[in-house]
Amino acid sequence: MQVDTSAMPEAPVAVLLAGGRGSRLHELTEDLAKPAVAFGPRHRIVDFTLENLRRSGLGQVLVATQYCAGPLEDYLNRCWRPVFGTGLRLRRAAGRGMVGRSYEGTADAVWKNAAEIDALSPREVVVLSADHVYAMDYGPMIAAHRASGAAVTIAADVVPLAEARAFGCVEATAAGRILAFAEKPRTPPAMAGDPGRTLVSMGIYVFDWAWLRERLRRDAADRTSAHDFGHDILPGAVAQGEAQVFRSEGPGGRPFYWRDVGTLDAFRETWLAFEAGPPCPVPESAGLGLRARGVTDPRVAAALRQADAALDDEGSVVPLAGRRAERAELVASVVMPGARLAEGCRLRRVILAPGVRLTEGMVIGHDPQEDARWFRVTPGGTTLVTPQMLARRAMMMPGQLPLAPRPPMAQEPATC
């Protein structure tokens, strides 16, 4: 079922920024763009934003891709093309060797697609990051933007002051007019009356297209600019009094749930939060590329159920979850789709990447110094284990070979 845009009069065009690597996820994004990384047994990170667009009735979506774009684009075509149809436009930067065609920043990614946006004649453009985990109806934000008369509206949430340096920090009046904006400041400002927290940008913007287009034109001609929304476009709008803030609310009056899963610690903690009971609705539309329910042979269907797998459009078996032995001990650990661990394994605060095979009795996460010899250990105490790390460990420690790891392409997610 495709997006129904009837509930959104004069629906804006959405631009989904999906070209980043997500370097703070380290080896998880070595061969895969961050939005394409698996999240939970049946989703990828990008699914959350695309589901929000579907729920909001925004059917014209331009996706700007760049880093390791192939797997992400294949996934979007297979699993989200049935939802958005021709409204889903994938626009990859030309990349190396094509001077002037690679995306040089978030603002530049929109500017290089300005002609196509013009052709759709939108009143507004909604600019979104493709790598955050949250559920949101963009309709109220768009309505608030239109009512405010501002040139740009920024969605914001609150985070602890100690974490705010990783975000764009916002200071605003009680009426929502933004007084100051600083991208990843060394000393974040505390909220008035709440010294332990800071108001931060969620990377969700509603722009008047005519206003934004002119600012992007000027920015493109500025050789000193980083061509970035946070560093270049938004501060100018704030200085001119043109920026408004929007605070979203969670369902039923509950706190709004939004997480940037840009670090290994945040990725692991957010994954575990969803395992314990989803703190916000999970995407429903992803998965149209699977044919598990269409299997007519009862023996094949039974085998798929036993393996916790499905078939994709090409008839390939796709694992729906990581496999763990019954007598394995997992504490605050994540087993990504396609990873397996044998009997007697003991893990604490570990991420097992797709393709990992742990042999019987392996212990990880209990001795940080030993783990750091072979795996990636973060300052926050998360240990990432990949097939390549295990292969290196096996070469250096004869007699402790893991089961044959799957090739690097094991980053293939659980399902659509």
mmCIF file of C-alpha atoms in Angstrom, residues 365-375 377 383:
data_model
loop_
_atom_site.group_PDB
_atom_site.id
_atom_site.type_symbol
_atom_site.label_atom_id
_atom_site.label_comp_id
_atom_site.label_asym_id
_atom_site.label_seq_id
_atom_site.Cartn_x
_atom_site.Cartn_y
_atom_site.Cartn_z
ATOM 1 C CA GLY A 365 33.515 -8.264 27.912
ATOM 2 C CA HIS A 366 34.894 -9.435 31.273
ATOM 3 C CA ASP A 367 38.531 -8.404 30.799
ATOM 4 C CA PRO A 368 38.798 -5.014 29.010
ATOM 5 C CA GLN A 369 42.574 -5.198 28.644
ATOM 6 C CA GLU A 370 42.499 -8.624 27.031
ATOM 7 C CA ASP A 371 39.538 -7.680 24.852
ATOM 8 C CA ALA A 372 41.319 -4.559 23.626
ATOM 9 C CA ARG A 373 44.075 -6.762 22.152
ATOM 10 C CA TRP A 374 41.629 -8.228 19.648
ATOM 11 C CA PHE A 375 38.427 -6.225 19.555
ATOM 12 C CA VAL A 377 36.548 -1.443 23.257
ATOM 13 C CA THR A 383 33.104 -4.198 23.004
#
